Structures are given as C-alpha cells and as structure tokens.
Coordinates of C-alpha atoms in Angstrom, one line a residue:
M12 CA 17.3 49.2 71.3
K13 CA 20.1 47.1 71.4
A14 CA 18.9 46.2 67.8
R15 CA 19.7 49.5 66.7
L16 CA 22.4 50.5 67.9
T17 CA 24.3 47.6 66.7
S18 CA 22.9 47.9 63.3
P19 CA 25.3 50.1 60.8
G20 CA 23.2 53.1 60.5
G21 CA 22.5 52.9 63.9
L22 CA 26.2 53.1 64.9
F23 CA 26.5 56.3 61.7
A24 CA 23.9 58.2 63.6
L25 CA 25.1 58.1 67.2
I26 CA 28.6 58.7 66.2
V27 CA 27.4 62.1 64.1
V28 CA 24.7 63.0 67.3
A29 CA 28.6 62.5 69.3
L30 CA 30.1 65.1 66.6
I31 CA 27.4 67.6 66.7
G32 CA 27.5 67.4 70.4
G33 CA 31.4 67.7 70.8
Y34 CA 31.3 70.7 67.9
V35 CA 28.7 72.8 70.2
I36 CA 30.2 72.1 73.4
Y37 CA 33.6 72.4 72.8
P38 CA 34.3 76.2 72.4
S39 CA 32.6 76.2 76.2
F40 CA 35.6 74.3 77.0
A41 CA 38.5 76.1 75.0
G42 CA 38.3 79.3 76.1
R43 CA 37.5 82.7 74.0
Q44 CA 40.0 82.6 70.9
V45 CA 42.6 85.6 71.4
P46 CA 44.3 87.2 68.6
T47 CA 48.0 87.0 68.5
V48 CA 51.3 88.7 66.9
A49 CA 54.3 87.3 65.9
S50 CA 57.4 88.1 67.9
K51 CA 60.2 90.5 67.1
R52 CA 63.6 92.5 68.6
V53 CA 62.9 96.3 68.5
E54 CA 64.9 98.5 71.0
L55 CA 63.0 99.7 73.9
V56 CA 63.1 103.3 74.7
Q57 CA 61.8 104.2 78.5
T58 CA 62.9 107.0 80.5
I59 CA 62.3 106.9 84.4
V60 CA 62.1 110.2 85.9
A61 CA 63.0 110.4 90.1
T62 CA 64.5 112.6 92.7
G63 CA 66.5 110.6 95.4
R64 CA 69.5 110.8 97.1
V65 CA 72.6 108.5 96.0
I66 CA 73.7 106.8 99.1
T67 CA 77.7 105.3 98.5
P68 CA 77.8 101.6 99.7
S69 CA 80.9 102.5 101.4
R70 CA 82.9 105.0 102.9
V71 CA 86.5 106.5 101.1
E72 CA 89.3 106.6 103.2
L73 CA 91.9 109.3 102.2
G74 CA 95.6 109.6 103.6
P75 CA 98.7 111.5 102.5
V76 CA 101.8 110.0 101.1
V77 CA 104.0 111.5 103.6
V78 CA 103.9 112.4 107.4
G79 CA 103.4 116.2 108.1
T80 CA 101.7 119.0 110.1
V81 CA 98.6 120.2 108.5
S82 CA 99.1 123.9 107.9
K83 CA 95.9 124.8 105.5
V84 CA 92.3 122.4 105.0
H85 CA 90.4 123.3 101.4
V86 CA 88.0 121.3 101.7
R87 CA 85.6 120.6 104.8
E88 CA 84.0 117.1 105.5
G89 CA 80.9 116.6 103.0
D90 CA 82.4 118.3 100.3
T91 CA 82.7 117.1 97.2
V92 CA 86.5 116.6 95.1
K93 CA 87.7 115.8 92.1
A94 CA 90.5 113.8 91.4
G95 CA 93.8 115.8 91.6
T96 CA 92.0 118.4 94.2
V97 CA 94.1 120.0 96.9
L98 CA 92.9 118.7 100.3
A99 CA 95.1 120.3 102.7
V100 CA 98.7 121.9 102.7
L101 CA 101.4 120.1 105.0
K102 CA 104.0 122.2 106.8
D103 CA 107.5 122.3 105.1
D104 CA 109.6 123.3 107.1
E105 CA 111.5 119.9 107.0
P106 CA 111.4 118.8 103.4
R107 CA 112.6 122.9 102.8
A108 CA 115.6 120.9 105.5
A109 CA 116.2 118.4 103.9
V110 CA 116.6 120.0 100.5
A111 CA 119.3 122.8 102.1
Q112 CA 120.9 119.9 103.5
A113 CA 121.3 117.7 100.6
S114 CA 122.4 121.5 99.0
G115 CA 125.4 121.5 101.3
A116 CA 126.0 117.7 100.3
L117 CA 126.5 118.9 96.7
A118 CA 128.1 122.1 97.3
E119 CA 130.7 119.6 99.6
A120 CA 131.4 117.3 96.4
A121 CA 131.0 119.7 93.6
A122 CA 134.4 121.0 96.1
R123 CA 136.3 117.8 96.6
V124 CA 136.0 117.3 93.1
A125 CA 137.5 120.9 91.9
Q126 CA 140.1 119.8 95.0
L127 CA 140.7 116.2 92.7
G128 CA 141.5 118.7 90.2
N129 CA 143.6 121.1 91.3
L130 CA 145.9 119.3 94.4
A131 CA 144.9 115.2 93.6
A132 CA 145.6 115.2 90.2
P133 CA 148.6 117.1 89.9
L134 CA 150.5 115.5 92.8
A135 CA 149.4 111.9 91.3
E136 CA 151.6 113.4 88.1
Q137 CA 154.3 113.9 90.7
S138 CA 154.2 110.8 91.7
L139 CA 154.2 108.8 89.0
M140 CA 157.1 110.9 87.5
Q141 CA 159.3 110.1 90.5
A142 CA 158.2 106.7 90.3
E143 CA 159.1 106.0 87.0
A144 CA 162.7 108.1 87.4
N145 CA 162.9 105.5 90.2
F146 CA 162.1 102.6 88.1
I147 CA 164.3 103.9 85.3
W148 CA 167.6 104.0 87.6
A149 CA 166.6 100.3 90.0
R150 CA 166.4 99.0 86.1
D151 CA 170.2 100.8 85.5
E152 CA 171.5 99.5 88.7
L153 CA 170.6 96.4 87.8
E154 CA 171.8 96.3 84.8
R155 CA 175.4 97.2 86.1
T156 CA 175.4 95.3 88.7
R157 CA 174.8 92.4 86.9
R158 CA 177.2 93.4 85.1
L159 CA 179.9 94.0 87.8
A160 CA 179.1 90.4 89.1
E161 CA 179.8 88.5 85.9
R162 CA 183.1 90.0 86.4
G163 CA 183.6 88.9 90.1
F164 CA 183.8 92.8 91.3
F165 CA 180.5 92.7 93.2
S166 CA 179.3 89.5 95.4
T167 CA 175.5 87.9 93.8
A168 CA 174.2 89.0 97.1
K169 CA 174.6 92.9 95.9
A170 CA 173.0 91.3 92.6
E171 CA 170.0 89.8 94.2
E172 CA 170.0 93.4 96.4
A173 CA 169.5 95.8 93.3
E174 CA 167.2 92.7 91.7
R175 CA 164.9 93.2 94.6
N176 CA 165.3 97.3 94.5
A177 CA 164.7 97.0 90.3
A178 CA 160.9 94.5 92.1
V179 CA 160.0 97.1 94.7
A180 CA 160.7 99.9 92.4
R181 CA 159.0 98.7 89.2
A182 CA 155.8 97.9 91.8
A183 CA 155.9 101.6 92.8
R184 CA 155.9 102.6 89.8
D185 CA 152.5 100.4 88.8
A186 CA 150.5 101.9 91.6
A187 CA 151.7 105.7 91.0
L188 CA 150.7 105.1 86.9
A189 CA 146.9 103.6 88.6
Q190 CA 146.3 106.0 91.2
A191 CA 147.6 109.3 88.2
A192 CA 144.8 107.0 85.9
T193 CA 142.2 106.8 88.5
N194 CA 142.6 111.4 89.2
R195 CA 142.2 112.3 85.9
P196 CA 139.4 113.5 84.7
A197 CA 138.1 110.9 81.9
G198 CA 139.3 108.0 84.7
L199 CA 141.8 106.5 82.4

C-alpha cells in the first residue's frame, strides 16, 4: 500500500480525491450565500407621532428690575407667557413723586438761568464798566504822579502808592471782565 501512495499516479489520485471532497464539504462549513447590495447615501425620512408632555429641565425665576409694591397681577402660576408680556403692574406713587421732584428742580434751574440773564449779567456788566473807569483813572493818576515826582513835587512814596493803586485797579478790572464773560449767554 505504501507503494501506491508514493507513486506519481497514486499521489495525483489522492490530490484529486481531496479536492473533490473539499468541494463537496466546503459549502456546509461556509454557510449559505446572501445577496449583497452596494451602499449609497440617501435622505432618511421618518415621522413619529406621539402624545406626551414636555418637562423643563430647570425652573425659570423672574424678578423685577425695580423694587416696588405690586398693584395688579395679570398671570397665574403655570400660565404660558411670551417675551414682552406684562406679568404684573407696580404701584407708581414713588416714581410719580420722583418725577414731580425732578420737575421742581428743573423749574428752579430755569428760574436761576432767567435770574442770571435778568439780574446777574447786567450787574456784572455794570461792575466791569466801573472797574474799567477806576483802572483808567488809576493809570492816569500814576502817569501824573510820576511826572510830578520826577520834577520833585511828589515823593517817591507817593509814586509807589500810585503804582500800587494802578495794579489793584488793573486786577479788579480783569476780575470784572472774567465775571462779565461768564454771565453772558454764550459764556464768552
């Protein structure tokens, strides 16, 4: 028997028997053949109809921007509201009082402006005219005193006093000029 398997014909017969046996037995081990389809991308449309209730994951807290006493409430707990819906109305006594107080302050400021135009501005202009006249007089007096002091009719102390008076008159004129400028309507 050994001689048959080692001969080339015997070896060939063994290979043929093994191939036929494998061809017959293989389908039982491989399972049944399933048809295949090539995949492609398409839109998936699926509609679900269900009845249910939506539960919010958190509770929303509302609070007013201003503090006050509520006079009317327009919604109840659990009502659905939209942005801009009036939920409650606050009493407006305090804001009305604040508006009245602001109106009074405005009227007082308007009266002060009128007083400035009717009284303070003309008074400042008159003070400027007086200070200008005093400065001109002190300047002329200084010139006259210097000339007379040079000729020996006045002492140097009298000339120094005239210089001081002229400097004071110049400072008073400059202050009156600034005051009159601020009281003018344009502030100049």
